Coordinates of C-alpha atoms and ligand atoms in Angstrom, one line a residue:
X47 CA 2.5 -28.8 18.6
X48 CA 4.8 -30.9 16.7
X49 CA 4.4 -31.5 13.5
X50 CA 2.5 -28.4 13.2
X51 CA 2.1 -26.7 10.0
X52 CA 4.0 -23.5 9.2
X53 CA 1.7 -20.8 8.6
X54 CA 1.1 -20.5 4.5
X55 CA -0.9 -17.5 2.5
X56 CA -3.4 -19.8 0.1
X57 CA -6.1 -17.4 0.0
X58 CA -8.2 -14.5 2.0
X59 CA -10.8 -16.7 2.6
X60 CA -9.3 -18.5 4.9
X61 CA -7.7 -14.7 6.9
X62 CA -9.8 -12.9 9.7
X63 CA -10.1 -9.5 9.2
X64 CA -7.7 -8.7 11.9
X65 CA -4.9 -11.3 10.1
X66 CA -6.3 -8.4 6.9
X67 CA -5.4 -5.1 9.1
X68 CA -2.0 -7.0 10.4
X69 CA -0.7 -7.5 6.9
X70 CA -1.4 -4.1 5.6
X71 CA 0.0 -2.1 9.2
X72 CA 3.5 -4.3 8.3
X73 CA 3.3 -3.1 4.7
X74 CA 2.9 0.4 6.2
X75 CA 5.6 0.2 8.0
X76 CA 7.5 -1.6 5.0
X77 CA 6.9 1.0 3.0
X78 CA 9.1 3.7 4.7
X79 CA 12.0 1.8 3.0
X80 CA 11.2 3.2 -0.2
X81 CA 12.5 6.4 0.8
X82 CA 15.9 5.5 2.4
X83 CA 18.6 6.0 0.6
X84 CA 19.7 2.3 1.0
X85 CA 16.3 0.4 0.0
X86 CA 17.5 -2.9 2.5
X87 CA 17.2 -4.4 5.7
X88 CA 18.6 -7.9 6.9
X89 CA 15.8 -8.9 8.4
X90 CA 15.5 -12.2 6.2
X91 CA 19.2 -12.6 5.7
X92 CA 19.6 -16.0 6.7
X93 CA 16.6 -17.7 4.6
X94 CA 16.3 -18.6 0.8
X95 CA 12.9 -18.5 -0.8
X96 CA 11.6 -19.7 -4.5
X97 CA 9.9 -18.2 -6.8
X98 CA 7.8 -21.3 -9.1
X99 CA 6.2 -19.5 -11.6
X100 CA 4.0 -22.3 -14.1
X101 CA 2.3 -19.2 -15.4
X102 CA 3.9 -15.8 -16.9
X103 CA 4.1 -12.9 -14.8
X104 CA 5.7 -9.5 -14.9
X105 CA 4.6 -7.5 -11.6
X106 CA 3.8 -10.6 -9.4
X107 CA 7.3 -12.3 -10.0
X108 CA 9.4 -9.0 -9.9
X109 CA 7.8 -7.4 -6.7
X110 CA 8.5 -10.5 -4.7
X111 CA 12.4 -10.6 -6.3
X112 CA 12.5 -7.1 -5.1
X113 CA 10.6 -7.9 -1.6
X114 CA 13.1 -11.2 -1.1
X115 CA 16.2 -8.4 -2.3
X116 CA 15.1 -5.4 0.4
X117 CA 14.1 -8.0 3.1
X118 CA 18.2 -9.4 2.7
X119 CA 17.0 -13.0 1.5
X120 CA 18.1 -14.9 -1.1
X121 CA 15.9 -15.7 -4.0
X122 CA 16.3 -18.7 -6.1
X123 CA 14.6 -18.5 -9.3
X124 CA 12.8 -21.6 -11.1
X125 CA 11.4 -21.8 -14.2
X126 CA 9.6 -24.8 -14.9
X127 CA 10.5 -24.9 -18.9
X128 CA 14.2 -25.2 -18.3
X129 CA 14.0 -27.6 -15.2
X130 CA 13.0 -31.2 -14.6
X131 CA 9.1 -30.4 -15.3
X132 CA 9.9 -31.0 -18.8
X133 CA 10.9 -34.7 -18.0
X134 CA 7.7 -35.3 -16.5
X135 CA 8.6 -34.4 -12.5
X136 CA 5.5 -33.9 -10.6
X137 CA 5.0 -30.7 -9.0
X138 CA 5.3 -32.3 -5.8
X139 CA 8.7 -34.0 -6.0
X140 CA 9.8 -31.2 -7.4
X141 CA 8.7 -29.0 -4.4
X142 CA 10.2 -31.8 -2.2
X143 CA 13.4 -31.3 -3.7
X144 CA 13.6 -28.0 -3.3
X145 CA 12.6 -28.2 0.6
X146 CA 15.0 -30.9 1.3
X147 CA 17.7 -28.2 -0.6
X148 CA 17.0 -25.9 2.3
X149 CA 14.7 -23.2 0.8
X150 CA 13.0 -21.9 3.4
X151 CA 9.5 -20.9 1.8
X152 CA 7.8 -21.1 -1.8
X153 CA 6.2 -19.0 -3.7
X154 CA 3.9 -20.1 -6.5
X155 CA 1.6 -19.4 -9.3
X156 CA 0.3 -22.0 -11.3
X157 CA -2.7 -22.6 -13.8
X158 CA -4.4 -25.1 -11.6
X159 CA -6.9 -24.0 -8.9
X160 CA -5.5 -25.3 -5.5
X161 CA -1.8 -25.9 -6.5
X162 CA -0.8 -24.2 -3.8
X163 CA -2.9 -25.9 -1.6
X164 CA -1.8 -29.2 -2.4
X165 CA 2.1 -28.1 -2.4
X166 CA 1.0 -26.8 1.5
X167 CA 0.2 -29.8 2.2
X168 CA 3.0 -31.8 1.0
X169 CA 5.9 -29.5 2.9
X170 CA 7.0 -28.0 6.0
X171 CA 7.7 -24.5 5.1
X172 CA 5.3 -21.7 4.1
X173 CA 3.8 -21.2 1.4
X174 CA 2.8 -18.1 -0.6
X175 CA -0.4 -18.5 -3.4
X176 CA 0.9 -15.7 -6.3
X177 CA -2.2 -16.8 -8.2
X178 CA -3.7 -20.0 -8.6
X179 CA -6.2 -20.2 -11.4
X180 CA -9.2 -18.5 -11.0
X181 CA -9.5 -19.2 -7.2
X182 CA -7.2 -16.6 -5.3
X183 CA -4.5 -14.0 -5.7
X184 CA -4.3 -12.9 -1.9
X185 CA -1.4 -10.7 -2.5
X186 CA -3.1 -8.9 -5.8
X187 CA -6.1 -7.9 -3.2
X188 CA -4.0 -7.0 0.0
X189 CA -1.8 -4.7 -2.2
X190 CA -5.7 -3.4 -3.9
X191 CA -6.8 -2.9 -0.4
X192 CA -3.4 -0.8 1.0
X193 CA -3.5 1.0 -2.6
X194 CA -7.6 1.8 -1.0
X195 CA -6.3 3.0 2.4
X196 CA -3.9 5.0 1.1
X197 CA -6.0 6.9 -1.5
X198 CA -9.5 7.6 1.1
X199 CA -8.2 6.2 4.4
X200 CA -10.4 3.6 5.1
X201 CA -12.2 0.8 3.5
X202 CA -15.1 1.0 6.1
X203 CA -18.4 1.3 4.6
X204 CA -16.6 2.8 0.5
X205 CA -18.0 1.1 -1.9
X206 CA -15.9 -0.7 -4.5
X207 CA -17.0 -1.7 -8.1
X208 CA -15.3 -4.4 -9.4
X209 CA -15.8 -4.6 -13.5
X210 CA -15.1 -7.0 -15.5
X211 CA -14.4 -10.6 -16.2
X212 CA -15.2 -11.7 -13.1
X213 CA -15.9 -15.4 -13.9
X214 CA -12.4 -16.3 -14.6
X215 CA -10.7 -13.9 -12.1
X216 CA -8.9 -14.7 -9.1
X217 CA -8.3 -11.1 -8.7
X218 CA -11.9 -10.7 -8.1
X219 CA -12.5 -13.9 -6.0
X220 CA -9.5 -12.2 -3.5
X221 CA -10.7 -8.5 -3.7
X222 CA -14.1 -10.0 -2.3
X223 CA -13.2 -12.1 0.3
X224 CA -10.9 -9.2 1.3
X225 CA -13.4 -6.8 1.0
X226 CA -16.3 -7.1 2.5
X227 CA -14.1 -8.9 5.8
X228 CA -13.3 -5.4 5.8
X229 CA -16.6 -4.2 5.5
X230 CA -16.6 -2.7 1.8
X231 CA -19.7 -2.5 -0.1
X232 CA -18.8 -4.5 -3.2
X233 CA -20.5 -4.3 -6.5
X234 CA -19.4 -6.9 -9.6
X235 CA -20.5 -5.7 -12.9
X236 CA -19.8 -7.6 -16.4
X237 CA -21.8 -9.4 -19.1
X238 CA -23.8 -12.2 -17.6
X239 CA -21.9 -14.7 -19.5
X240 CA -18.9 -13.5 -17.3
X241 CA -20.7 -13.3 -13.8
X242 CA -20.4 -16.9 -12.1
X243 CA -23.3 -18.2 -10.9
X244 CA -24.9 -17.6 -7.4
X245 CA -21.8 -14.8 -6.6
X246 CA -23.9 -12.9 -4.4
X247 CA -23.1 -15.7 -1.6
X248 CA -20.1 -14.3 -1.1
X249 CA -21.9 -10.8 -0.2
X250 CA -21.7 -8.9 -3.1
X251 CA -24.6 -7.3 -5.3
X252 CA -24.3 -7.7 -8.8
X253 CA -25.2 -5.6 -11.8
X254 CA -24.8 -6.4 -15.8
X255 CA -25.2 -2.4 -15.9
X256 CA -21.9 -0.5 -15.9
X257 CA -23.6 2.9 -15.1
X258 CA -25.1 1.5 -12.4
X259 CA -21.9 -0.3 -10.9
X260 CA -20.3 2.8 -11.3
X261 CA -22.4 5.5 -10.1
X262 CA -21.3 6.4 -6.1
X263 CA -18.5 4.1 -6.5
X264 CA -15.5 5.3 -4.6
X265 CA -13.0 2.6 -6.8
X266 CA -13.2 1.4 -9.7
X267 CA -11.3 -2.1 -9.8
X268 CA -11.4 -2.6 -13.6
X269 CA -10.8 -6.1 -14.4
X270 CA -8.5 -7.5 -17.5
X271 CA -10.8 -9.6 -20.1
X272 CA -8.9 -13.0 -20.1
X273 CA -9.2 -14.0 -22.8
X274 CA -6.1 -17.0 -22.7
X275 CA -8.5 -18.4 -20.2
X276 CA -11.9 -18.4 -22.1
X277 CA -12.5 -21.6 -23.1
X278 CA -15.2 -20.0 -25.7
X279 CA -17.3 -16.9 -27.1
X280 CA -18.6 -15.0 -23.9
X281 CA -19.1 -11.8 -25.9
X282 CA -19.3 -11.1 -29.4
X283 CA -16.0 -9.0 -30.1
X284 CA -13.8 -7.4 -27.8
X285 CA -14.7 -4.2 -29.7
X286 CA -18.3 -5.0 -28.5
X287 CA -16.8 -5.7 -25.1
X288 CA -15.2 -2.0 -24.9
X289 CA -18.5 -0.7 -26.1
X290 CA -20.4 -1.9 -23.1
X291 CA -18.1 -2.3 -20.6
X292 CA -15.1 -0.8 -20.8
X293 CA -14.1 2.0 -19.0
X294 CA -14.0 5.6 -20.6
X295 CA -13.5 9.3 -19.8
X296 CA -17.0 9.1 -21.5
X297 CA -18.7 6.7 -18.6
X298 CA -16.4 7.8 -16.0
X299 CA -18.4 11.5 -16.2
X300 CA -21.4 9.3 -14.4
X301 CA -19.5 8.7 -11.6
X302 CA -18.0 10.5 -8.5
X303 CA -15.5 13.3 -9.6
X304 CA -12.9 11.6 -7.1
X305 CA -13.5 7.8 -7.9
X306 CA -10.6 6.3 -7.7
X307 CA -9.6 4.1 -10.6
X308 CA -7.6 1.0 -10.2
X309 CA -6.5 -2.2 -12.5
X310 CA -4.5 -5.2 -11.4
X311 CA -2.2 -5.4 -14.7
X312 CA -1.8 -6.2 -17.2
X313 CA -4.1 -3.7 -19.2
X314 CA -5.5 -4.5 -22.5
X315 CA -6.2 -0.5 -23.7
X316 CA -8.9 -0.4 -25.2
X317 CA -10.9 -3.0 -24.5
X318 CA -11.5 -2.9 -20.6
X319 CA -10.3 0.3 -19.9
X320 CA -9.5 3.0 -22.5
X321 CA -6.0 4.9 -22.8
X322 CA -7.7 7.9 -21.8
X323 CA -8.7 6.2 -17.9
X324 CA -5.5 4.6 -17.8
X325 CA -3.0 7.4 -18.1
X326 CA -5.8 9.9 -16.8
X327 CA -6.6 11.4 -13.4
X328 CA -7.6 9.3 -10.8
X329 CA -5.8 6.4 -11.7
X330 CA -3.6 5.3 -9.5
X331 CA -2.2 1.6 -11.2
X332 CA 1.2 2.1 -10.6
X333 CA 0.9 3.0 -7.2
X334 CA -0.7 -0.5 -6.8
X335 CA 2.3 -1.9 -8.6
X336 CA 4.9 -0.1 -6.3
X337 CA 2.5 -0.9 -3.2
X338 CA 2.8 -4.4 -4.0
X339 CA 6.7 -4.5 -3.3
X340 CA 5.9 -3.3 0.7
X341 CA 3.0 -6.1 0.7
X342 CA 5.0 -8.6 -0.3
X343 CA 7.5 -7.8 1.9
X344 CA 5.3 -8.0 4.5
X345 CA 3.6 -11.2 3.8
X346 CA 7.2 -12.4 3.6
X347 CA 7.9 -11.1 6.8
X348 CA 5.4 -12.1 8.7
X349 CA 5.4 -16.0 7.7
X350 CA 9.0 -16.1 8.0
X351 CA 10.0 -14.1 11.4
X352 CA 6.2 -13.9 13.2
X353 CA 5.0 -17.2 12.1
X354 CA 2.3 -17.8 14.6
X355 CA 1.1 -14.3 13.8
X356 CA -0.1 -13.6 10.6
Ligands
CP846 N1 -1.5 -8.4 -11.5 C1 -0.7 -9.5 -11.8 O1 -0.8 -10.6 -11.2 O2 0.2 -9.2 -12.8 P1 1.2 -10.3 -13.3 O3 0.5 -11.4 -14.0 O4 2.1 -9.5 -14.3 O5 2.0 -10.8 -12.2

Protein backbone atom coordinates (compact mmCIF):
# COMPACT_ATOMS: atom_id res chain seq x y z
CA UNK A 1 0.00 0.00 0.00
CA UNK A 2 1.49 3.32 -0.40
CA UNK A 3 2.06 5.34 2.21
CA UNK A 4 2.17 2.38 4.37
CA UNK A 5 3.94 2.42 7.55
CA UNK A 6 7.30 0.68 8.10
CA UNK A 7 6.96 -1.83 10.64
CA UNK A 8 8.23 -0.22 14.23
CA UNK A 9 8.84 -2.20 17.82
CA UNK A 10 6.63 0.20 20.39
CA UNK A 11 5.75 -2.43 22.64
CA UNK A 12 4.73 -6.32 23.09
CA UNK A 13 1.36 -5.52 23.41
CA UNK A 14 0.81 -4.83 20.20
CA UNK A 15 3.15 -8.60 18.91
CA UNK A 16 1.31 -11.99 18.41
CA UNK A 17 2.93 -14.59 20.01
CA UNK A 18 4.21 -15.95 16.74
CA UNK A 19 5.83 -12.16 15.89
CA UNK A 20 7.36 -13.33 20.02
CA UNK A 21 8.84 -16.86 18.75
CA UNK A 22 10.09 -15.05 15.25
CA UNK A 23 12.20 -12.52 17.17
CA UNK A 24 13.79 -14.97 19.56
CA UNK A 25 14.52 -18.01 16.57
CA UNK A 26 16.56 -14.79 14.71
CA UNK A 27 18.33 -14.01 17.93
CA UNK A 28 19.10 -17.75 18.04
CA UNK A 29 20.53 -17.78 15.03
CA UNK A 30 22.28 -14.29 15.85
CA UNK A 31 23.81 -15.57 18.55
CA UNK A 32 26.18 -18.05 16.82
CA UNK A 33 28.20 -14.89 15.97
CA UNK A 34 29.49 -14.57 19.28
CA UNK A 35 31.62 -17.48 18.73
CA UNK A 36 33.30 -16.63 15.32
CA UNK A 37 36.35 -15.29 15.42
CA UNK A 38 35.31 -12.24 13.38
CA UNK A 39 32.05 -11.00 15.52
CA UNK A 40 30.41 -9.22 11.94
CA UNK A 41 28.31 -9.71 9.12
CA UNK A 42 27.22 -7.01 6.40
CA UNK A 43 24.03 -7.73 6.48
CA UNK A 44 22.98 -3.98 7.37
CA UNK A 45 25.91 -2.42 5.70
CA UNK A 46 24.15 -0.01 3.63
CA UNK A 47 21.81 1.65 6.43
CA UNK A 48 22.54 4.19 9.28
CA UNK A 49 20.47 4.06 12.50
CA UNK A 50 20.24 6.51 15.72
CA UNK A 51 20.54 5.97 18.88
CA UNK A 52 18.22 9.10 20.92
CA UNK A 53 18.72 8.36 24.30
CA UNK A 54 16.58 11.34 26.70
CA UNK A 55 17.22 9.00 29.50
CA UNK A 56 20.74 7.38 30.79
CA UNK A 57 21.49 3.94 29.90
CA UNK A 58 24.49 1.71 30.11
CA UNK A 59 23.29 -1.95 28.71
CA UNK A 60 20.31 -0.67 26.50
CA UNK A 61 22.55 1.96 24.54
CA UNK A 62 25.72 -0.29 24.29
CA UNK A 63 24.05 -3.58 23.09
CA UNK A 64 22.34 -1.88 20.26
CA UNK A 65 26.00 0.10 19.41
CA UNK A 66 27.35 -3.35 19.39
CA UNK A 67 24.14 -4.95 17.46
CA UNK A 68 24.29 -1.87 14.74
CA UNK A 69 28.50 -2.68 14.75
CA UNK A 70 28.09 -6.79 14.15
CA UNK A 71 25.11 -6.32 11.80
CA UNK A 72 27.75 -3.80 9.53
CA UNK A 73 25.52 -0.61 10.07
CA UNK A 74 26.44 2.62 10.91
CA UNK A 75 25.42 4.14 14.13
CA UNK A 76 25.08 7.70 14.73
CA UNK A 77 25.00 8.72 18.14
CA UNK A 78 22.79 11.68 19.65
CA UNK A 79 22.76 13.01 22.81
CA UNK A 80 20.16 15.30 23.48
CA UNK A 81 22.26 17.60 26.07
CA UNK A 82 24.83 18.61 23.49
CA UNK A 83 22.38 18.96 20.49
CA UNK A 84 19.60 21.37 19.53
CA UNK A 85 17.14 20.01 22.38
CA UNK A 86 18.79 22.43 24.55
CA UNK A 87 17.57 25.37 22.30
CA UNK A 88 14.10 24.26 22.74
CA UNK A 89 13.76 21.80 19.39
CA UNK A 90 10.81 19.55 19.70
CA UNK A 91 11.41 15.99 19.72
CA UNK A 92 9.61 15.82 16.54
CA UNK A 93 11.57 18.15 14.32
CA UNK A 94 14.41 16.89 15.62
CA UNK A 95 13.44 13.29 14.55
CA UNK A 96 12.40 14.89 11.19
CA UNK A 97 15.73 16.08 10.75
CA UNK A 98 17.40 13.26 11.31
CA UNK A 99 14.99 11.15 8.73
CA UNK A 100 15.31 13.73 6.07
CA UNK A 101 19.46 13.20 6.82
CA UNK A 102 18.94 9.67 5.66
CA UNK A 103 19.00 7.58 8.88
CA UNK A 104 17.37 4.73 8.15
CA UNK A 105 15.69 3.72 11.61
CA UNK A 106 15.56 5.21 15.32
CA UNK A 107 16.08 4.03 18.30
CA UNK A 108 14.76 5.78 21.39
CA UNK A 109 14.37 5.89 25.06
CA UNK A 110 12.77 8.75 26.59
CA UNK A 111 11.09 9.65 30.07
CA UNK A 112 7.69 10.16 28.47
CA UNK A 113 5.20 7.16 28.11
CA UNK A 114 4.44 7.00 24.26
CA UNK A 115 7.39 9.00 22.90
CA UNK A 116 8.06 6.47 20.67
CA UNK A 117 4.72 6.23 19.59
CA UNK A 118 4.31 9.66 18.68
CA UNK A 119 7.85 9.82 16.90
CA UNK A 120 6.23 6.54 14.80
CA UNK A 121 3.85 8.34 13.83
CA UNK A 122 5.50 11.34 12.66
CA UNK A 123 8.18 9.34 10.22
CA UNK A 124 8.63 6.81 7.65
CA UNK A 125 11.21 4.59 9.00
CA UNK A 126 11.07 2.17 11.85
CA UNK A 127 11.19 2.69 15.00
CA UNK A 128 12.71 0.84 18.02
CA UNK A 129 10.98 1.68 21.86
CA UNK A 130 14.45 1.16 24.17
CA UNK A 131 12.15 2.22 27.09
CA UNK A 132 9.54 4.60 27.27
CA UNK A 133 8.56 5.58 30.81
CA UNK A 134 6.83 3.12 32.66
CA UNK A 135 4.83 1.76 29.65
CA UNK A 136 7.19 -0.70 27.67
CA UNK A 137 10.79 -1.97 27.25
CA UNK A 138 10.01 -4.71 24.47
CA UNK A 139 13.63 -5.48 23.92
CA UNK A 140 14.33 -5.76 27.99
CA UNK A 141 11.52 -8.65 27.97
CA UNK A 142 12.45 -10.46 24.52
CA UNK A 143 16.10 -10.68 25.74
CA UNK A 144 14.31 -11.90 29.54
CA UNK A 145 12.30 -14.35 27.57
CA UNK A 146 15.53 -15.92 25.24
CA UNK A 147 17.65 -15.64 28.64
CA UNK A 148 14.21 -18.14 29.83
CA UNK A 149 14.55 -20.52 26.86
CA UNK A 150 17.89 -20.85 27.10
CA UNK A 151 18.17 -21.70 30.83
CA UNK A 152 14.80 -24.50 30.99
CA UNK A 153 13.82 -24.64 27.25
CA UNK A 154 10.60 -23.42 27.11
CA UNK A 155 8.42 -20.82 28.58
CA UNK A 156 5.22 -23.09 28.19
CA UNK A 157 3.33 -23.48 31.29
CA UNK A 158 7.00 -22.14 33.98
CA UNK A 159 5.99 -19.97 36.11
CA UNK A 160 7.73 -16.56 36.45
CA UNK A 161 7.76 -14.22 39.57
CA UNK A 162 8.25 -10.96 38.86
CA UNK A 163 9.33 -8.88 42.27
CA UNK A 164 9.46 -5.69 42.80
CA UNK A 165 8.53 -2.15 41.88
CA UNK A 166 6.21 -3.04 39.60
CA UNK A 167 4.16 0.17 39.46
CA UNK A 168 6.75 2.27 37.81
CA UNK A 169 8.32 -0.58 35.68
CA UNK A 170 8.25 -0.87 32.13
CA UNK A 171 10.33 -3.86 32.52
CA UNK A 172 7.39 -5.44 34.15
CA UNK A 173 4.65 -4.10 31.85
CA UNK A 174 6.92 -5.88 28.79
CA UNK A 175 7.82 -9.17 30.68
CA UNK A 176 3.85 -9.49 31.00
CA UNK A 177 2.60 -8.88 27.82
CA UNK A 178 5.43 -11.18 26.63
CA UNK A 179 4.74 -13.67 28.94
CA UNK A 180 1.70 -14.95 29.29
CA UNK A 181 1.33 -14.46 25.01
CA UNK A 182 3.71 -17.17 25.63
CA UNK A 183 1.75 -18.94 27.97
CA UNK A 184 3.92 -18.24 31.32
CA UNK A 185 2.26 -18.33 34.53
CA UNK A 186 3.17 -14.85 35.93
CA UNK A 187 3.16 -13.88 39.46
CA UNK A 188 3.89 -9.95 40.56
CA UNK A 189 4.83 -9.52 44.13
CA UNK A 190 5.79 -6.05 45.83
CA UNK A 191 4.33 -3.70 48.60
CA UNK A 192 0.82 -2.76 47.68
CA UNK A 193 1.90 0.76 47.38
CA UNK A 194 4.05 -0.46 44.37
CA UNK A 195 1.32 -2.85 42.68
CA UNK A 196 -0.77 -0.69 40.13
CA UNK A 197 -4.14 -0.99 40.44
CA UNK A 198 -6.47 -3.66 38.78
CA UNK A 199 -2.96 -5.55 37.26
CA UNK A 200 -4.49 -8.80 37.18
CA UNK A 201 -6.31 -7.58 33.77
CA UNK A 202 -3.38 -8.23 32.16
CA UNK A 203 -3.48 -12.01 33.40
CA UNK A 204 -1.30 -12.06 36.14
CA UNK A 205 -2.02 -13.16 39.92
CA UNK A 206 -0.60 -10.92 42.37
CA UNK A 207 0.77 -11.42 45.82
CA UNK A 208 2.18 -8.66 48.51
CA UNK A 209 3.86 -12.02 50.03
CA UNK A 210 7.40 -12.71 48.69
CA UNK A 211 7.42 -16.33 49.99
CA UNK A 212 4.55 -16.98 48.34
CA UNK A 213 5.63 -15.30 44.88
CA UNK A 214 8.50 -17.25 45.23
CA UNK A 215 7.73 -20.69 46.19
CA UNK A 216 7.56 -23.13 42.69
CA UNK A 217 8.79 -20.28 40.80
CA UNK A 218 11.07 -21.38 38.04
CA UNK A 219 12.54 -17.44 37.56
CA UNK A 220 12.91 -15.03 39.67
CA UNK A 221 12.75 -11.57 37.65
CA UNK A 222 13.82 -9.29 40.55
CA UNK A 223 12.87 -5.85 39.77
CA UNK A 224 15.19 -2.52 40.53
CA UNK A 225 13.37 -0.11 43.21
CA UNK A 226 13.15 3.15 41.19
CA UNK A 227 13.50 5.32 43.14
CA UNK A 228 14.41 8.54 40.45
CA UNK A 229 10.93 7.78 39.44
CA UNK A 230 8.96 7.80 42.78
CA UNK A 231 7.28 10.76 43.03
CA UNK A 232 6.92 10.05 47.01
CA UNK A 233 7.28 7.65 50.07
CA UNK A 234 6.01 4.14 48.91
CA UNK A 235 7.87 2.31 51.70
CA UNK A 236 9.35 3.49 54.77
CA UNK A 237 13.25 2.94 54.13
CA UNK A 238 14.95 1.09 51.49
CA UNK A 239 16.51 -0.86 54.47
CA UNK A 240 12.79 -1.79 55.27
CA UNK A 241 12.39 -2.45 51.54
CA UNK A 242 15.32 -5.20 51.65
CA UNK A 243 13.77 -6.51 54.78
CA UNK A 244 10.57 -7.54 53.13
CA UNK A 245 11.29 -7.84 49.76
CA UNK A 246 14.47 -8.22 48.75
CA UNK A 247 15.93 -11.14 47.62
CA UNK A 248 18.34 -13.25 49.83
CA UNK A 249 20.24 -16.62 49.99
CA UNK A 250 18.03 -16.53 53.22
CA UNK A 251 14.49 -16.40 51.18
CA UNK A 252 15.84 -17.99 48.23
CA UNK A 253 16.12 -21.45 50.50
CA UNK A 254 11.99 -21.45 50.13
CA UNK A 255 12.16 -21.80 46.68
CA UNK A 256 13.02 -24.44 44.02
CA UNK A 257 16.83 -25.52 44.25
CA UNK A 258 17.07 -24.63 40.43
CA UNK A 259 15.10 -21.28 40.24
CA UNK A 260 16.54 -19.31 38.06
CA UNK A 261 17.32 -15.82 39.11
CA UNK A 262 17.29 -12.89 36.75
CA UNK A 263 17.48 -8.82 37.06
CA UNK A 264 17.15 -6.38 34.23
CA UNK A 265 20.17 -3.97 35.49
CA UNK A 266 20.98 -1.93 37.03
CA UNK A 267 21.14 -3.63 40.58
CA UNK A 268 20.90 -1.74 43.68
CA UNK A 269 22.78 -4.58 46.19
CA UNK A 270 21.24 -4.58 48.84
CA UNK A 271 18.05 -3.41 48.64
CA UNK A 272 16.17 -5.59 45.93
CA UNK A 273 18.52 -8.24 45.71
CA UNK A 274 21.35 -8.99 48.11
CA UNK A 275 25.18 -9.39 46.88
CA UNK A 276 24.90 -12.84 47.92
CA UNK A 277 21.88 -13.69 44.97
CA UNK A 278 23.51 -11.53 42.65
CA UNK A 279 26.96 -12.99 42.35
CA UNK A 280 25.48 -16.50 43.58
CA UNK A 281 24.33 -19.61 41.77
CA UNK A 282 21.56 -19.47 39.75
CA UNK A 283 21.88 -16.16 38.61
CA UNK A 284 22.29 -15.68 35.29
CA UNK A 285 22.21 -11.45 34.78
CA UNK A 286 24.96 -11.20 32.60
CA UNK A 287 23.86 -13.76 30.41
CA UNK A 288 20.75 -11.55 29.96
CA UNK A 289 23.05 -8.64 29.26
CA UNK A 290 25.15 -10.61 26.62
CA UNK A 291 21.69 -12.14 25.20
CA UNK A 292 20.54 -8.81 24.66
CA UNK A 293 23.29 -8.02 21.94
CA UNK A 294 21.80 -11.14 19.56
CA UNK A 295 18.13 -9.69 20.39
CA UNK A 296 18.85 -6.60 19.34
CA UNK A 297 20.44 -7.57 16.48
CA UNK A 298 17.59 -9.41 15.58
CA UNK A 299 15.00 -6.83 16.14
CA UNK A 300 17.34 -4.73 13.96
CA UNK A 301 17.24 -7.24 11.45
CA UNK A 302 14.09 -8.04 11.03
CA UNK A 303 12.58 -4.32 10.69
CA UNK A 304 15.26 -3.42 8.42
CA UNK A 305 15.74 -6.43 5.85
CA UNK A 306 12.13 -8.55 6.56
CA UNK A 307 10.03 -5.65 7.17
CA UNK A 308 6.65 -7.13 6.47
CA UNK A 309 7.71 -9.92 8.85
CA UNK A 310 8.30 -9.20 12.12
N1 LIG B 1 18.01 -2.88 31.67
C1 LIG B 1 18.23 -1.64 31.21
O1 LIG B 1 17.41 -1.04 30.50
O2 LIG B 1 19.44 -1.11 31.58
P1 LIG B 1 19.98 0.30 31.10
O3 LIG B 1 19.10 1.36 31.73
O4 LIG B 1 21.40 0.38 31.60
O5 LIG B 1 19.89 0.37 29.62
Amino acid sequence: MINEKPKSLLGLKDLTRLEIENILQQATLFKEIFNRPIKKVATLSNKVVVSLFYEPSTRTKASFDLALRMLGAGSLGFTPASSSVTKGETLIDTVKNLESMGVDAIIIRHGMGGAPHLVASNTNIPVVNAGDGFNEHPTQALLDMFTMIEEKGYIEGKKVAIIGDIMHSRVARSNIWGLTKCGAKVIVCGPPSLIPVGIESLGVTVTNNVEEAIEDADFINVLRVQLERQKGSFFPSTREYHREYGITAQRLKKAKSDAIIMHPGPMNRGVEISTEVADGPYNVILEQVRNGVAVRMAVLYMLLMRSKEI
